[in-house]
Amino acid sequence: MFAIVDIETTGGNPMYAGITEICAIITDGNKVVQVYETLLKPGYPIPRNITALTGISQAMTDNAPVFAEIAAQLHHLLHDKIFVAHNVNFDLGFIQNEFSKAGFSFHPPKLCTVKLCRKAFPGRCSYSLGNICSELGIVIQNRHRAGGDAFATGEMFHKCLNQLGHAEVLKMAKSTQRKIAVPPALNEDEINNLPDAAGVYFFKGQKGEILYTGKANNIQKRVRQHFDVKRGKTALQLERIHKIDYQLCGNELLSLLTEAHVIHTHWPEWNVSGKHVGSRYAIYRFPTQSGYLRLQTEKFRKGSLSGIPFPRFRDAKQTLSRMLHEHDICPVLARNCGQCHVRGCYCETLTEESLATHNKRVEEAIMSLQEHKNRILVKGEGRKTGEKAVILIENGAVAGWGFTEEHRPEKELVSCIEPKPDIPETRAIIAGFLRQAKSENKNPYQIISLN
Ligand SMILES: [Zn+2]
């Protein structure tokens, strides 16, 4: 089956322009079986010269859907067809870009009618849509509207099919999917059927044991990257992979937590050999002999509740510097390093008073990082529409998570939580998340304080 597609846009580059209209004509090569056509709100202003060319004005698209709203339906229609267009890379590029933004991967085989016409009707001076149609006696109704151009392209495509034959035309279809090395125990369909959604995936061995787990915003895309031939040597032993499983998580944060949890409980062979699991860092405070509180970044100690965890050493170090600066803490007393260059610093004379000042400021700095103590719920996207994911955090530890119906009242949310063990990895992830959430004003998660 073929999908003859034409789009109208606000400009030539998908990075800086949007789609104003799309038409897809589904044909089996003999007859048209379905037509899909709609105006779209492009998300970019429509330049006047474009309106003059296409007749599509800003006002006409104001009440049209945005691409994301039609993405699922359009993907369902197009994903298993050969994508046909006049200068196919233009239309396909725009549509792939929009699908990608909407969270769909879209890699259909493609076919360009410019190339087809060159082969079927050689020696013409121009293969532009207008010219080739008039040479072939095809009348374009509504030139430069998606429907008009798509129907003309469709008629031209059928003429090419008659001229070249079905088999020859199919041979000219090009794959847009990057080549992957499929594990010998699997077939490519199993990979193609993985969801375009956020979650964790598992490469499993012959006995069902987890060899590797990873998290992804788009599971299928990420798994394909593992097997991508062009990326060169894959670290994976493909012949040992007998099954690919996945678990949908709905959002990135829950994918991260689930991955950490799986690694912690299963110790998958390839994860463990690849990197040091659990080598997280934390800021600790402890008093020196003279009573001054010292702050130090160290490896996170398992089971320790006193440190403030960070996923990376750099994060811990940067936060520590910022704490000292923001709370006017003497760097020499706090870190025992170098000389103090702070003018009028309380460290000039070490008295009872400077001791009290110092320790008070250190405690305040720590408190300011830990204001997310106690019980918090984080609400994020669920695995499907109408569902939300909920994560319960108690005193900085991830107590558990679950999924719930979107409009469930806040006080009932805790009941959907499935308890999880407290591990340093999930503590570090959630600490990083809460710190970042504080500094971002556009946050896809909702943070609910329970006390
Ligand atoms: Zn000082």
CSV table of C-alpha atoms and ligand atoms in Angstrom, one decimal:
chain,number,residue,atom,x,y,z
A,1,MET,CA,0.0,0.0,0.0
A,2,PHE,CA,1.1,3.5,-0.8
A,3,ALA,CA,0.4,6.8,0.9
A,4,ILE,CA,0.6,9.8,-1.5
A,5,VAL,CA,1.3,12.8,0.7
A,6,ASP,CA,1.4,16.5,0.2
A,7,ILE,CA,1.9,19.2,2.8
A,8,GLU,CA,1.7,23.0,2.8
A,9,THR,CA,4.1,24.8,5.1
A,10,THR,CA,5.0,28.2,6.4
A,11,GLY,CA,8.6,27.9,5.0
A,12,GLY,CA,11.2,25.5,3.8
A,13,ASN,CA,13.0,24.3,6.9
A,14,PRO,CA,11.3,22.1,9.4
A,15,MET,CA,13.4,23.6,12.2
A,16,TYR,CA,11.9,27.1,11.6
A,17,ALA,CA,8.6,26.4,9.9
A,18,GLY,CA,5.3,24.5,10.5
A,19,ILE,CA,2.8,22.5,8.5
A,20,THR,CA,-0.4,24.4,7.6
A,21,GLU,CA,-2.2,21.6,5.7
A,22,ILE,CA,-1.7,17.9,5.0
A,23,CYS,CA,-3.3,15.5,2.6
A,24,ALA,CA,-2.6,11.7,2.4
A,25,ILE,CA,-4.2,9.5,-0.3
A,26,ILE,CA,-4.0,5.8,0.4
A,27,THR,CA,-3.8,3.7,-2.7
A,28,ASP,CA,-3.1,0.0,-3.5
A,29,GLY,CA,-1.7,1.1,-6.8
A,30,ASN,CA,-4.9,0.6,-8.7
A,31,LYS,CA,-7.5,2.6,-6.8
A,32,VAL,CA,-7.7,5.1,-4.0
A,33,VAL,CA,-9.0,3.5,-0.8
A,34,GLN,CA,-8.8,6.3,1.7
A,35,VAL,CA,-8.2,10.1,1.8
A,36,TYR,CA,-7.1,12.0,4.8
A,37,GLU,CA,-7.0,15.8,4.7
A,38,THR,CA,-6.9,18.6,7.3
A,39,LEU,CA,-5.7,22.1,7.9
A,40,LEU,CA,-3.2,22.4,10.8
A,41,LYS,CA,-2.3,25.2,13.2
A,42,PRO,CA,1.4,25.5,12.2
A,43,GLY,CA,2.8,27.1,15.4
A,44,TYR,CA,4.5,29.7,13.3
A,45,PRO,CA,3.2,32.8,11.6
A,46,ILE,CA,2.2,32.3,8.0
A,47,PRO,CA,4.2,34.8,5.8
A,48,ARG,CA,2.1,36.9,3.5
A,49,ASN,CA,3.7,35.6,0.3
A,50,ILE,CA,2.9,32.0,1.4
A,51,THR,CA,-0.7,33.0,1.9
A,52,ALA,CA,-0.7,34.5,-1.5
A,53,LEU,CA,0.7,31.3,-3.0
A,54,THR,CA,-1.5,28.7,-1.2
A,55,GLY,CA,-4.5,30.7,-0.2
A,56,ILE,CA,-4.1,29.5,3.4
A,57,SER,CA,-4.4,32.4,5.8
A,58,GLN,CA,-3.7,32.6,9.5
A,59,ALA,CA,-7.4,32.9,10.2
A,60,MET,CA,-8.1,29.6,8.4
A,61,THR,CA,-5.7,27.7,10.6
A,62,ASP,CA,-6.8,29.3,13.9
A,63,ASN,CA,-9.4,26.7,14.7
A,64,ALA,CA,-7.5,23.8,13.1
A,65,PRO,CA,-5.8,21.1,15.3
A,66,VAL,CA,-2.1,21.2,16.0
A,67,PHE,CA,-0.1,18.3,14.7
A,68,ALA,CA,0.2,16.6,18.1
A,69,GLU,CA,-3.6,16.2,18.2
A,70,ILE,CA,-3.7,14.3,14.9
A,71,ALA,CA,-0.4,12.5,15.4
A,72,ALA,CA,-1.7,9.2,16.7
A,73,GLN,CA,-4.4,8.9,14.0
A,74,LEU,CA,-2.0,9.9,11.2
A,75,HIS,CA,0.7,7.6,12.5
A,76,HIS,CA,-1.8,4.7,12.5
A,77,LEU,CA,-2.7,5.6,8.9
A,78,LEU,CA,0.8,6.0,7.5
A,79,HIS,CA,3.2,3.8,9.5
A,80,ASP,CA,2.8,0.7,7.4
A,81,LYS,CA,2.5,2.3,3.9
A,82,ILE,CA,5.2,3.3,1.4
A,83,PHE,CA,5.5,7.1,1.7
A,84,VAL,CA,5.2,8.7,-1.7
A,85,ALA,CA,5.6,12.4,-2.5
A,86,HIS,CA,6.9,14.8,-5.2
A,87,ASN,CA,10.3,15.6,-3.7
A,88,VAL,CA,9.7,13.2,-1.0
A,89,ASN,CA,12.4,14.4,1.4
A,90,PHE,CA,10.7,17.7,1.8
A,91,ASP,CA,7.3,16.3,3.0
A,92,LEU,CA,8.8,13.4,4.8
A,93,GLY,CA,11.3,15.7,6.7
A,94,PHE,CA,8.6,17.9,8.0
A,95,ILE,CA,6.3,15.0,9.0
A,96,GLN,CA,9.1,13.1,10.7
A,97,ASN,CA,10.1,16.2,12.6
A,98,GLU,CA,6.5,16.7,13.8
A,99,PHE,CA,6.1,13.0,14.7
A,100,SER,CA,9.3,13.1,16.6
A,101,LYS,CA,8.1,16.1,18.7
A,102,ALA,CA,4.9,14.2,19.4
A,103,GLY,CA,6.8,11.2,20.6
A,104,PHE,CA,6.4,8.9,17.6
A,105,SER,CA,9.2,7.3,15.5
A,106,PHE,CA,8.3,7.3,11.8
A,107,HIS,CA,10.5,5.5,9.4
A,108,PRO,CA,8.4,4.3,6.4
A,109,PRO,CA,10.0,3.2,3.1
A,110,LYS,CA,10.0,6.3,0.8
A,111,LEU,CA,9.4,6.8,-2.9
A,112,CYS,CA,10.0,10.0,-4.8
A,113,THR,CA,7.7,10.7,-7.8
A,114,VAL,CA,10.3,13.1,-9.3
A,115,LYS,CA,12.7,10.1,-9.6
A,116,LEU,CA,9.8,7.9,-10.8
A,117,CYS,CA,8.8,10.3,-13.5
A,118,ARG,CA,12.4,10.7,-14.7
A,119,LYS,CA,12.5,7.0,-15.2
A,120,ALA,CA,9.0,6.5,-16.6
A,121,PHE,CA,9.0,9.7,-18.8
A,122,PRO,CA,12.6,10.6,-19.5
A,123,GLY,CA,13.9,13.6,-21.4
A,124,ARG,CA,11.5,16.3,-20.1
A,125,CYS,CA,12.9,19.7,-19.5
A,126,SER,CA,11.3,20.1,-16.0
A,127,TYR,CA,10.0,17.6,-13.5
A,128,SER,CA,8.4,20.2,-11.3
A,129,LEU,CA,4.9,19.2,-10.3
A,130,GLY,CA,3.2,21.8,-12.4
A,131,ASN,CA,5.2,21.1,-15.5
A,132,ILE,CA,5.1,17.3,-15.4
A,133,CYS,CA,1.4,17.3,-14.8
A,134,SER,CA,0.7,19.5,-17.8
A,135,GLU,CA,3.0,17.4,-20.0
A,136,LEU,CA,1.1,14.3,-18.8
A,137,GLY,CA,-2.2,15.9,-19.3
A,138,ILE,CA,-3.1,15.9,-15.6
A,139,VAL,CA,-5.3,18.9,-14.5
A,140,ILE,CA,-4.5,20.1,-11.0
A,141,GLN,CA,-7.5,21.5,-9.3
A,142,ASN,CA,-6.5,23.7,-6.3
A,143,ARG,CA,-2.8,24.0,-7.1
A,144,HIS,CA,-0.7,24.6,-4.0
A,145,ARG,CA,-3.3,23.2,-1.7
A,146,ALA,CA,-2.4,19.9,-0.1
A,147,GLY,CA,-5.5,18.1,-1.5
A,148,GLY,CA,-5.1,19.4,-5.0
A,149,ASP,CA,-1.4,18.7,-5.2
A,150,ALA,CA,-1.7,15.2,-3.6
A,151,PHE,CA,-4.5,14.2,-6.1
A,152,ALA,CA,-2.4,15.3,-9.0
A,153,THR,CA,0.7,13.5,-7.6
A,154,GLY,CA,-1.5,10.4,-7.1
A,155,GLU,CA,-2.7,10.5,-10.7
A,156,MET,CA,0.9,10.9,-11.9
A,157,PHE,CA,2.0,8.0,-9.6
A,158,HIS,CA,-0.6,5.7,-11.1
A,159,LYS,CA,0.7,6.6,-14.6
A,160,CYS,CA,4.2,5.8,-13.5
A,161,LEU,CA,3.0,2.4,-12.1
A,162,ASN,CA,1.4,1.6,-15.5
A,163,GLN,CA,4.5,2.6,-17.4
A,164,LEU,CA,7.1,0.9,-15.2
A,165,GLY,CA,5.2,-2.0,-13.6
A,166,HIS,CA,4.5,-2.6,-9.9
A,167,ALA,CA,7.7,-4.6,-9.3
A,168,GLU,CA,10.0,-2.0,-10.8
A,169,VAL,CA,8.4,0.8,-8.7
A,170,LEU,CA,8.6,-1.2,-5.5
A,171,LYS,CA,12.3,-1.7,-6.2
A,172,MET,CA,12.8,2.1,-6.2
A,173,ALA,CA,11.3,2.4,-2.7
A,174,LYS,CA,14.1,3.3,-0.2
A,175,SER,CA,14.2,2.4,3.4
A,176,THR,CA,14.4,5.3,5.8
A,177,GLN,CA,15.1,3.0,8.7
A,178,ARG,CA,18.7,2.8,9.8
A,179,LYS,CA,20.2,-0.6,9.4
A,180,ILE,CA,20.3,-2.6,12.6
A,181,ALA,CA,22.0,-5.9,13.5
A,182,VAL,CA,19.2,-8.0,14.9
A,183,PRO,CA,20.1,-10.5,17.6
A,184,PRO,CA,20.0,-14.0,15.9
A,185,ALA,CA,17.4,-15.3,18.4
A,186,LEU,CA,15.0,-12.5,17.6
A,187,ASN,CA,13.3,-11.2,14.4
A,188,GLU,CA,13.1,-7.5,13.5
A,189,ASP,CA,9.4,-7.3,14.0
A,190,GLU,CA,9.9,-7.8,17.7
A,191,ILE,CA,12.0,-4.7,17.7
A,192,ASN,CA,9.6,-2.8,15.4
A,193,ASN,CA,6.7,-3.6,17.8
A,194,LEU,CA,8.4,-2.1,20.8
A,195,PRO,CA,6.5,1.0,22.0
A,196,ASP,CA,7.4,4.6,21.2
A,197,ALA,CA,7.0,5.5,24.8
A,198,ALA,CA,8.9,6.2,28.0
A,199,GLY,CA,10.0,3.3,30.2
A,200,VAL,CA,12.7,0.8,30.8
A,201,TYR,CA,13.7,-2.1,28.6
A,202,PHE,CA,15.3,-5.4,29.3
A,203,PHE,CA,17.6,-7.6,27.2
A,204,LYS,CA,17.1,-11.1,28.6
A,205,GLY,CA,19.2,-14.3,28.2
A,206,GLN,CA,18.2,-17.8,27.3
A,207,LYS,CA,16.9,-18.5,30.9
A,208,GLY,CA,15.0,-15.3,31.1
A,209,GLU,CA,17.7,-13.6,33.2
A,210,ILE,CA,18.2,-9.9,32.8
A,211,LEU,CA,21.5,-9.2,31.0
A,212,TYR,CA,21.0,-5.5,30.6
A,213,THR,CA,18.4,-2.8,31.5
A,214,GLY,CA,18.2,0.8,30.3
A,215,LYS,CA,15.7,3.7,30.5
A,216,ALA,CA,14.5,5.6,27.5
A,217,ASN,CA,12.0,8.3,26.6
A,218,ASN,CA,11.3,6.3,23.5
A,219,ILE,CA,11.9,2.6,24.1
A,220,GLN,CA,11.9,1.5,20.5
A,221,LYS,CA,14.2,4.3,19.4
A,222,ARG,CA,16.7,3.6,22.2
A,223,VAL,CA,16.7,-0.2,21.5
A,224,ARG,CA,17.4,0.4,17.8
A,225,GLN,CA,20.4,2.6,18.8
A,226,HIS,CA,21.9,-0.4,20.6
A,227,PHE,CA,21.8,-2.5,17.5
A,228,ASP,CA,22.6,0.3,15.0
A,229,VAL,CA,25.2,-1.0,12.5
A,230,LYS,CA,26.5,2.5,11.7
A,231,ARG,CA,27.3,3.3,15.3
A,232,GLY,CA,30.0,0.7,15.0
A,233,LYS,CA,31.0,-1.8,17.5
A,234,THR,CA,28.2,-2.6,19.9
A,235,ALA,CA,29.4,-3.7,23.3
A,236,LEU,CA,26.6,-6.2,23.5
A,237,GLN,CA,26.9,-9.9,22.7
A,238,LEU,CA,23.9,-10.1,20.4
A,239,GLU,CA,23.8,-13.9,20.4
A,240,ARG,CA,23.1,-14.0,24.1
A,241,ILE,CA,19.9,-11.9,23.8
A,242,HIS,CA,16.9,-14.2,23.6
A,243,LYS,CA,14.1,-11.7,24.5
A,244,ILE,CA,13.5,-8.0,24.8
A,245,ASP,CA,11.0,-7.0,27.4
A,246,TYR,CA,9.9,-3.6,28.6
A,247,GLN,CA,7.9,-1.8,31.3
A,248,LEU,CA,6.1,1.4,30.5
A,249,CYS,CA,6.7,4.2,33.0
A,250,GLY,CA,4.9,7.2,31.5
A,251,ASN,CA,7.6,9.7,32.2
A,252,GLU,CA,11.4,10.2,32.5
A,253,LEU,CA,11.6,10.4,36.3
A,254,LEU,CA,9.8,7.1,36.9
A,255,SER,CA,11.9,5.5,34.2
A,256,LEU,CA,15.1,6.6,36.0
A,257,LEU,CA,13.8,5.3,39.3
A,258,THR,CA,12.6,2.0,37.8
A,259,GLU,CA,16.0,1.4,36.1
A,260,ALA,CA,17.9,2.1,39.3
A,261,HIS,CA,15.6,-0.2,41.1
A,262,VAL,CA,16.0,-3.0,38.6
A,263,ILE,CA,19.8,-2.7,38.6
A,264,HIS,CA,19.8,-2.7,42.4
A,265,THR,CA,17.7,-5.8,42.7
A,266,HIS,CA,18.9,-7.9,39.7
A,267,TRP,CA,22.5,-6.7,39.1
A,268,PRO,CA,22.3,-7.3,35.4
A,269,GLU,CA,25.6,-8.6,34.1
A,270,TRP,CA,26.1,-5.9,31.4
A,271,ASN,CA,25.1,-3.0,33.6
A,272,VAL,CA,27.3,-4.1,36.4
A,273,SER,CA,30.4,-4.6,34.3
A,274,GLY,CA,29.8,-1.4,32.3
A,275,LYS,CA,29.9,1.1,35.2
A,276,HIS,CA,30.1,1.3,38.9
A,277,VAL,CA,26.6,0.9,40.2
A,278,GLY,CA,25.9,2.9,43.3
A,279,SER,CA,29.0,5.1,43.0
A,280,ARG,CA,27.0,8.2,44.0
A,281,TYR,CA,28.2,11.1,46.0
A,282,ALA,CA,27.0,13.1,48.9
A,283,ILE,CA,27.7,16.2,51.0
A,284,TYR,CA,28.4,15.3,54.7
A,285,ARG,CA,28.8,17.5,57.6
A,286,PHE,CA,30.7,16.6,60.7
A,287,PRO,CA,32.3,18.6,63.6
A,288,THR,CA,36.1,19.0,63.9
A,289,GLN,CA,37.9,18.7,67.2
A,290,SER,CA,37.5,22.4,67.8
A,291,GLY,CA,33.8,22.2,67.2
A,292,TYR,CA,33.5,23.9,63.8
A,293,LEU,CA,31.3,22.0,61.4
A,294,ARG,CA,33.1,20.8,58.3
A,295,LEU,CA,31.4,20.1,55.0
A,296,GLN,CA,32.8,17.5,52.7
A,297,THR,CA,31.8,15.7,49.4
A,298,GLU,CA,32.4,12.0,49.5
A,299,LYS,CA,31.1,8.7,48.1
A,300,PHE,CA,27.6,8.1,49.3
A,301,ARG,CA,27.7,5.6,52.2
A,302,LYS,CA,25.2,2.9,51.9
A,303,GLY,CA,22.4,3.0,54.4
A,304,SER,CA,23.6,6.4,55.6
A,305,LEU,CA,20.8,8.9,56.2
A,306,SER,CA,22.8,12.0,57.0
A,307,GLY,CA,24.3,12.8,53.7
A,308,ILE,CA,22.7,14.9,51.0
A,309,PRO,CA,23.0,12.7,47.9
A,310,PHE,CA,24.0,13.7,44.4
A,311,PRO,CA,24.2,11.6,41.2
A,312,ARG,CA,27.6,13.0,40.2
A,313,PHE,CA,30.6,14.3,42.0
A,314,ARG,CA,30.5,17.5,40.0
A,315,ASP,CA,27.0,18.3,41.2
A,316,ALA,CA,27.9,17.8,44.8
A,317,LYS,CA,31.0,20.0,44.5
A,318,GLN,CA,29.2,22.8,42.7
A,319,THR,CA,26.4,22.8,45.2
A,320,LEU,CA,28.8,22.9,48.1
A,321,SER,CA,30.6,25.9,46.6
A,322,ARG,CA,27.2,27.6,46.1
A,323,MET,CA,26.2,26.8,49.7
A,324,LEU,CA,29.3,28.5,51.1
A,325,HIS,CA,28.8,31.5,48.9
A,326,GLU,CA,25.1,32.0,49.5
A,327,HIS,CA,25.2,31.5,53.2
A,328,ASP,CA,28.5,33.5,53.8
A,329,ILE,CA,30.2,30.5,55.3
A,330,CYS,CA,34.0,30.7,55.7
A,331,PRO,CA,35.5,28.3,53.2
A,332,VAL,CA,38.5,27.7,55.3
A,333,LEU,CA,36.6,26.6,58.3
A,334,ALA,CA,34.1,24.6,56.3
A,335,ARG,CA,36.5,22.8,54.0
A,336,ASN,CA,39.9,23.2,55.6
A,337,CYS,CA,41.5,24.4,52.4
A,338,GLY,CA,43.8,27.2,51.6
A,339,GLN,CA,43.6,30.7,53.0
A,340,CYS,CA,40.5,32.8,53.6
A,341,HIS,CA,40.1,35.7,51.3
A,342,VAL,CA,36.7,36.8,52.5
A,343,ARG,CA,37.1,40.4,53.8
A,344,GLY,CA,36.0,40.8,57.4
A,345,CYS,CA,35.3,37.1,57.7
A,346,TYR,CA,34.3,35.8,61.1
A,347,CYS,CA,37.3,33.5,61.0
A,348,GLU,CA,39.7,36.4,61.7
A,349,THR,CA,39.2,35.8,65.4
A,350,LEU,CA,38.1,32.4,66.6
A,351,THR,CA,35.7,33.0,69.5
A,352,GLU,CA,32.7,31.4,71.0
A,353,GLU,CA,30.7,33.8,68.9
A,354,SER,CA,32.4,32.9,65.6
A,355,LEU,CA,31.9,29.2,66.4
A,356,ALA,CA,28.1,29.8,66.9
A,357,THR,CA,27.9,31.9,63.7
A,358,HIS,CA,29.7,29.4,61.6
A,359,ASN,CA,27.7,26.4,62.8
A,360,LYS,CA,24.4,28.2,62.5
A,361,ARG,CA,25.1,29.2,58.9
A,362,VAL,CA,26.2,25.6,58.0
A,363,GLU,CA,23.0,24.2,59.5
A,364,GLU,CA,20.9,26.8,57.7
A,365,ALA,CA,22.6,26.0,54.4
A,366,ILE,CA,21.9,22.3,54.9
A,367,MET,CA,18.3,23.0,55.8
A,368,SER,CA,17.8,25.0,52.7
A,369,LEU,CA,18.8,22.0,50.6
A,370,GLN,CA,16.6,19.7,52.6
A,371,GLU,CA,13.4,21.7,52.6
A,372,HIS,CA,11.8,18.8,50.7
A,373,LYS,CA,12.0,16.6,53.7
A,374,ASN,CA,8.9,15.0,55.1
A,375,ARG,CA,6.2,13.5,52.8
A,376,ILE,CA,5.9,14.6,49.1
A,377,LEU,CA,4.0,13.2,46.2
A,378,VAL,CA,5.3,13.8,42.6
A,379,LYS,CA,2.7,13.4,39.9
A,380,GLY,CA,3.8,12.9,36.3
A,381,GLU,CA,2.5,11.6,33.0
A,382,GLY,CA,1.1,8.0,33.1
A,383,ARG,CA,1.4,5.2,30.6
A,384,LYS,CA,-1.6,6.2,28.7
A,385,THR,CA,-4.0,9.1,28.4
A,386,GLY,CA,-6.2,9.5,31.4
A,387,GLU,CA,-3.6,8.0,33.7
A,388,LYS,CA,-1.0,9.6,36.0
A,389,ALA,CA,2.1,8.2,37.7
A,390,VAL,CA,2.6,9.0,41.4
A,391,ILE,CA,5.8,8.8,43.4
A,392,LEU,CA,5.8,9.0,47.2
A,393,ILE,CA,8.9,10.5,48.9
A,394,GLU,CA,9.4,10.3,52.6
A,395,ASN,CA,12.3,12.2,54.2
A,396,GLY,CA,14.2,12.2,51.0
A,397,ALA,CA,13.8,8.5,50.3
A,398,VAL,CA,11.6,7.1,47.5
A,399,ALA,CA,9.0,5.1,49.4
A,400,GLY,CA,7.2,3.7,46.3
A,401,TRP,CA,5.3,4.5,43.2
A,402,GLY,CA,2.2,3.6,41.3
A,403,PHE,CA,-0.3,4.7,38.7
A,404,THR,CA,-3.7,6.1,39.1
A,405,GLU,CA,-6.7,7.6,37.2
A,406,GLU,CA,-6.0,11.2,36.2
A,407,HIS,CA,-8.7,12.9,38.3
A,408,ARG,CA,-8.3,11.0,41.5
A,409,PRO,CA,-8.6,13.3,44.5
A,410,GLU,CA,-5.3,14.3,46.1
A,411,LYS,CA,-6.0,12.6,49.4
A,412,GLU,CA,-6.6,9.2,47.7
A,413,LEU,CA,-3.3,9.2,45.8
A,414,VAL,CA,-1.2,7.6,48.5
A,415,SER,CA,-3.4,4.4,48.2
A,416,CYS,CA,-2.1,3.6,44.7
A,417,ILE,CA,1.5,3.6,45.8
A,418,GLU,CA,3.3,0.3,45.7
A,419,PRO,CA,6.1,0.3,48.3
A,420,LYS,CA,9.7,0.1,47.1
A,421,PRO,CA,12.9,-0.4,49.2
A,422,ASP,CA,14.9,2.7,50.0
A,423,ILE,CA,18.2,2.5,48.0
A,424,PRO,CA,20.9,5.2,47.7
A,425,GLU,CA,20.5,5.4,43.9
A,426,THR,CA,16.8,6.4,44.0
A,427,ARG,CA,17.6,8.8,46.8
A,428,ALA,CA,20.2,10.5,44.6
A,429,ILE,CA,17.9,10.6,41.6
A,430,ILE,CA,15.0,12.2,43.6
A,431,ALA,CA,17.3,14.7,45.4
A,432,GLY,CA,18.6,15.8,42.0
A,433,PHE,CA,15.1,16.0,40.6
A,434,LEU,CA,13.8,18.1,43.5
A,435,ARG,CA,16.7,20.5,43.3
A,436,GLN,CA,16.2,21.0,39.5
A,437,ALA,CA,12.4,21.3,39.9
A,438,LYS,CA,13.0,24.2,42.3
A,439,SER,CA,15.0,26.1,39.6
A,440,GLU,CA,12.7,25.4,36.7
A,441,ASN,CA,9.5,27.2,36.1
A,442,LYS,CA,8.2,25.0,33.4
A,443,ASN,CA,8.0,21.6,35.0
A,444,PRO,CA,6.0,18.6,33.6
A,445,TYR,CA,5.6,17.2,37.1
A,446,GLN,CA,3.4,18.3,39.9
A,447,ILE,CA,4.9,18.4,43.4
A,448,ILE,CA,2.4,17.9,46.2
A,449,SER,CA,3.4,18.4,49.8
A,450,LEU,CA,1.6,16.1,52.2
A,451,ASN,CA,2.4,18.0,55.4
B,1,ZN,ZN,37.1,33.0,56.7
